[in-house]
Amino acid sequence: MNFTTGEALIKLCDENNICISEVMILRETNYLENSREDVLKKMEHAWSIMKNSAKEALKGDIVSMGGLIGGEAARINSRRLEGNSPVCGSLMSKAITYAMGVLEVNSSMGLIVAAPTAGSSGVIPGAFLAIQEEMNLPDEVLIKALFNAGAIGYLIAYNATVAGAEGGCQAEVGSASAMAASAITEIMGGTPRQCLHAATSAIANLLGLVCDPIGGLVEAPCQQRNAMGVSNALVCSEIALSSIKNIIPFDEAVSVMYNVGRSIPHELRETALGGLAAAPSACGACRNCK
């Protein structure tokens, strides 16, 4: 059982009356000849790392290699715990806290899961952990949902790119946001088609996002873009679960994202030669530039 397009994925879901995550599990077991037990165990390990990386930044001050970020996740978390009403609600506050925290762990050489990249590694853990805590979900639900996210990431990587150097930040945070949006939609009882609508919306909303890391480091503005990516995922899932469809199919959206990415000037594709990285204040803020 294999698929290389969103259309083929939906067809498999329809023919077998199963969800996207189950199709991906069957692909991993049948097509790649792994046992179901081994596949689930590996994903359980990945989820464990994700959870730890999301929580690690809340335990104490973390200073990044470039000195551009550190402590932001703890500040957002403290504001909520001190009784201040989060502007965007408890779920979203937790999601952006965890998403930003993962980037702090990554930038201080801690252990993270690239999902799909290190620069976008906070989006999925942020969304999943917030959903788990707010809705009291067992780990098994989140572990299975990661296969849904994996299916979306696989399709984007196969048909386009998840590399900022090739497609801009839309290919990194945009892809992670699409993966999270689809998976959350499945968790909340959405259909496979609704999952793809959520993923499509996530891609569309971040289309053209440039990759301009200050000092060439995966720190700023990467950290806050992960917060944006996780927020976008939650919004797009809510839209899809409300039976709102996209005019552009998922496969076409992925193709458009790739073409847009190839059109972005090289200065805005992870070279740190343009965008915020070229702002006058950028170099002075980076420890490695002094």
XYZ file of C-alpha atoms in Angstrom:
290
model
C 0.000 0.000 0.000
C 1.575 3.241 -1.151
C 0.560 6.695 -2.355
C 2.338 9.710 -3.801
C -0.522 12.203 -4.049
C -3.270 13.453 -1.788
C -5.823 12.146 -4.278
C -4.340 8.651 -4.070
C -4.302 8.883 -0.263
C -7.999 9.749 -0.133
C -8.760 6.900 -2.534
C -7.060 4.423 -0.195
C -9.014 5.838 2.743
C -12.279 5.444 0.836
C -11.560 1.958 -0.505
C -10.573 0.601 2.899
C -12.848 2.779 5.038
C -9.919 3.901 7.183
C -8.395 7.205 8.289
C -5.195 8.793 7.009
C -3.120 7.694 9.991
C -4.112 4.067 9.427
C -3.165 4.275 5.743
C 0.253 5.598 6.747
C 0.713 2.831 9.304
C -0.172 0.234 6.656
C 2.277 1.858 4.256
C 5.027 1.618 6.839
C 4.219 -2.011 7.626
C 3.326 -3.413 4.206
C 5.233 -1.315 1.691
C 8.361 -0.943 3.831
C 8.018 -4.409 5.409
C 8.102 -3.374 9.062
C 6.021 -4.928 11.800
C 3.162 -2.843 13.158
C 4.609 -3.184 16.637
C 7.991 -1.792 15.525
C 6.385 1.073 13.625
C 4.271 2.118 16.592
C 7.192 1.751 18.982
C 9.367 4.077 16.878
C 6.634 6.681 16.750
C 6.114 6.360 20.494
C 9.799 7.158 20.930
C 9.472 10.205 18.668
C 6.462 11.428 20.661
C 8.399 11.026 23.898
C 11.183 13.240 22.546
C 8.656 15.797 21.317
C 7.000 16.048 24.709
C 10.314 16.363 26.513
C 11.566 19.069 24.174
C 8.351 21.065 24.600
C 8.609 20.928 28.397
C 12.371 21.298 28.798
C 12.405 25.028 28.138
C 9.968 25.604 31.014
C 12.307 24.106 33.621
C 14.851 26.903 33.591
C 16.644 29.479 31.516
C 17.968 28.187 28.222
C 20.437 30.297 26.294
C 20.732 29.650 22.586
C 24.039 29.265 20.781
C 23.643 32.651 19.124
C 22.154 34.349 22.160
C 19.109 35.525 20.217
C 16.455 33.572 22.106
C 15.994 31.984 25.512
C 13.335 32.148 28.202
C 10.449 33.253 25.979
C 8.415 30.072 26.440
C 8.718 30.289 30.225
C 7.518 33.901 30.173
C 4.400 33.057 28.186
C 3.748 30.088 30.451
C 4.200 32.199 33.600
C 1.755 34.829 32.395
C -0.983 32.209 32.093
C -0.127 30.487 35.383
C -0.181 33.804 37.227
C -3.864 34.139 36.434
C -3.687 36.497 33.490
C -6.302 35.673 30.887
C -4.536 34.636 27.663
C -5.560 36.885 24.796
C -6.029 33.858 22.545
C -7.329 31.406 25.144
C -5.706 28.627 27.149
C -5.331 26.134 24.297
C -3.608 28.588 21.971
C -1.471 29.994 24.794
C -0.192 26.524 25.624
C 0.374 25.701 21.952
C 2.559 28.727 21.307
C 4.376 28.228 24.624
C 5.366 24.677 23.725
C 6.134 25.500 20.103
C 8.499 28.303 21.105
C 10.023 26.150 23.827
C 11.063 23.460 21.367
C 12.972 26.062 19.341
C 14.846 27.091 22.480
C 15.856 23.477 23.090
C 16.895 23.078 19.467
C 18.966 26.265 19.422
C 20.799 25.194 22.578
C 21.731 21.856 20.987
C 19.099 19.882 22.876
C 17.287 16.820 21.539
C 14.307 17.510 19.268
C 12.419 15.769 16.469
C 12.720 17.471 13.086
C 9.088 17.609 12.056
C 9.712 18.064 9.232
C 12.797 20.217 9.949
C 14.662 21.567 12.969
C 13.539 25.077 12.097
C 9.882 24.027 12.239
C 10.215 21.454 15.010
C 7.978 23.266 17.490
C 4.738 23.321 15.513
C 3.583 19.712 15.870
C 4.672 19.210 19.516
C 3.109 22.544 20.412
C -0.236 21.674 18.882
C -0.297 18.066 20.067
C 0.729 18.705 23.670
C -1.725 21.582 24.069
C -4.557 19.489 22.619
C -3.610 16.549 24.853
C -3.629 18.638 28.031
C -6.757 20.621 27.245
C -8.768 17.566 26.207
C -7.172 14.954 28.460
C -6.169 12.648 25.615
C -4.025 9.518 26.124
C -0.635 9.240 24.428
C -1.967 6.557 22.095
C -4.226 9.082 20.351
C -1.356 11.478 19.729
C 1.023 8.733 18.616
C -1.444 7.542 15.983
C -2.108 11.099 14.854
C 1.603 11.537 14.182
C 1.189 9.072 11.318
C -1.398 11.408 9.829
C 1.067 14.274 10.109
C 3.733 12.040 8.621
C 1.576 11.288 5.599
C 1.152 14.999 4.866
C 4.848 15.670 5.363
C 5.744 12.770 3.098
C 3.494 14.094 0.322
C 4.955 17.596 0.556
C 8.538 16.305 0.590
C 7.830 13.932 -2.317
C 6.086 16.468 -4.529
C 7.700 19.730 -3.404
C 10.203 20.462 -0.619
C 10.439 21.014 3.125
C 13.789 22.806 2.911
C 13.990 26.518 3.638
C 17.013 26.807 1.379
C 14.913 25.593 -1.527
C 11.435 26.855 -0.762
C 11.625 29.482 1.967
C 10.025 29.254 5.397
C 6.717 28.354 3.765
C 8.356 24.993 3.055
C 9.397 24.547 6.681
C 6.885 26.176 9.042
C 4.228 26.035 6.332
C 4.669 22.293 5.890
C 4.759 21.680 9.651
C 1.589 23.732 10.033
C -0.122 21.688 7.319
C 0.964 18.460 8.996
C -0.331 19.589 12.374
C -3.596 20.933 10.941
C -4.389 17.620 9.251
C -3.503 15.556 12.303
C -5.524 17.728 14.696
C -8.490 17.449 12.362
C -8.293 13.660 12.532
C -7.954 13.751 16.322
C -11.128 15.818 16.495
C -13.088 13.340 14.399
C -12.659 14.927 10.994
C -12.815 12.934 7.777
C -9.768 12.321 5.556
C -11.063 14.962 3.138
C -11.421 17.456 5.960
C -7.842 16.669 6.995
C -6.593 17.586 3.520
C -8.704 20.732 3.500
C -7.078 21.749 6.792
C -3.614 21.062 5.383
C -4.415 23.005 2.222
C -5.586 26.028 4.213
C -2.406 25.932 6.301
C -0.263 25.969 3.163
C -2.320 28.732 1.561
C -2.138 30.974 4.639
C 1.667 30.858 4.773
C 2.292 30.865 1.035
C 5.348 32.935 0.140
C 6.776 33.091 3.678
C 10.493 33.817 3.377
C 13.367 32.224 5.282
C 15.589 34.964 6.728
C 17.326 33.667 9.869
C 19.292 36.344 11.676
C 22.963 35.433 11.682
C 22.107 32.302 9.721
C 20.923 30.692 12.967
C 17.691 28.776 13.557
C 16.647 31.142 16.334
C 15.006 34.394 15.235
C 12.576 34.952 13.641
C 12.212 31.151 13.518
C 10.958 30.816 17.094
C 8.042 33.190 16.681
C 7.215 31.750 13.279
C 6.733 28.398 14.969
C 4.209 30.107 17.231
C 2.490 31.435 14.134
C 2.616 28.006 12.502
C 0.947 26.260 15.423
C -1.713 28.977 15.645
C -2.370 28.645 11.934
C -2.740 24.868 12.293
C -5.388 25.194 14.992
C -7.302 27.813 13.027
C -7.226 25.745 9.826
C -8.400 22.634 11.645
C -11.350 24.528 13.082
C -12.248 25.817 9.624
C -12.062 22.347 8.065
C -14.062 20.729 10.870
C -16.786 23.268 10.119
C -17.098 21.673 6.651
C -15.537 24.649 4.874
C -13.744 23.475 1.739
C -10.922 24.868 -0.354
C -11.275 25.810 -4.002
C -7.748 24.550 -4.690
C -7.128 20.812 -4.065
C -4.306 19.750 -1.745
C -2.087 18.419 -4.545
C -2.351 21.665 -6.474
C -1.607 23.681 -3.325
C 1.583 21.669 -2.774
C 2.622 22.289 -6.382
C 1.898 25.997 -6.030
C 3.948 26.157 -2.838
C 6.897 24.581 -4.609
C 6.668 26.959 -7.572
C 6.374 29.972 -5.277
C 9.360 28.761 -3.296
C 11.491 28.453 -6.398
C 10.496 32.021 -7.298
C 11.656 33.474 -3.979
C 15.013 35.284 -4.387
C 17.980 33.381 -2.984
C 18.541 36.189 -0.465
C 15.279 35.106 1.171
C 15.973 31.380 1.207
C 18.038 30.655 4.326
C 21.082 32.639 3.184
C 20.678 35.372 5.854
C 21.301 37.939 3.123
C 17.851 39.518 3.096
C 14.662 40.078 5.021
C 14.997 40.535 8.779
C 18.500 39.069 8.648
C 19.626 42.131 6.686
C 17.987 44.673 9.004
C 20.465 47.088 10.641
C 19.717 45.775 14.142
C 20.114 42.118 13.182
C 23.890 41.805 13.144
C 24.362 43.737 16.378
C 21.956 41.388 18.161
C 23.769 38.214 17.175
C 26.513 37.047 19.500
C 28.319 35.343 16.623
C 28.469 38.612 14.656
C 30.177 40.676 17.364
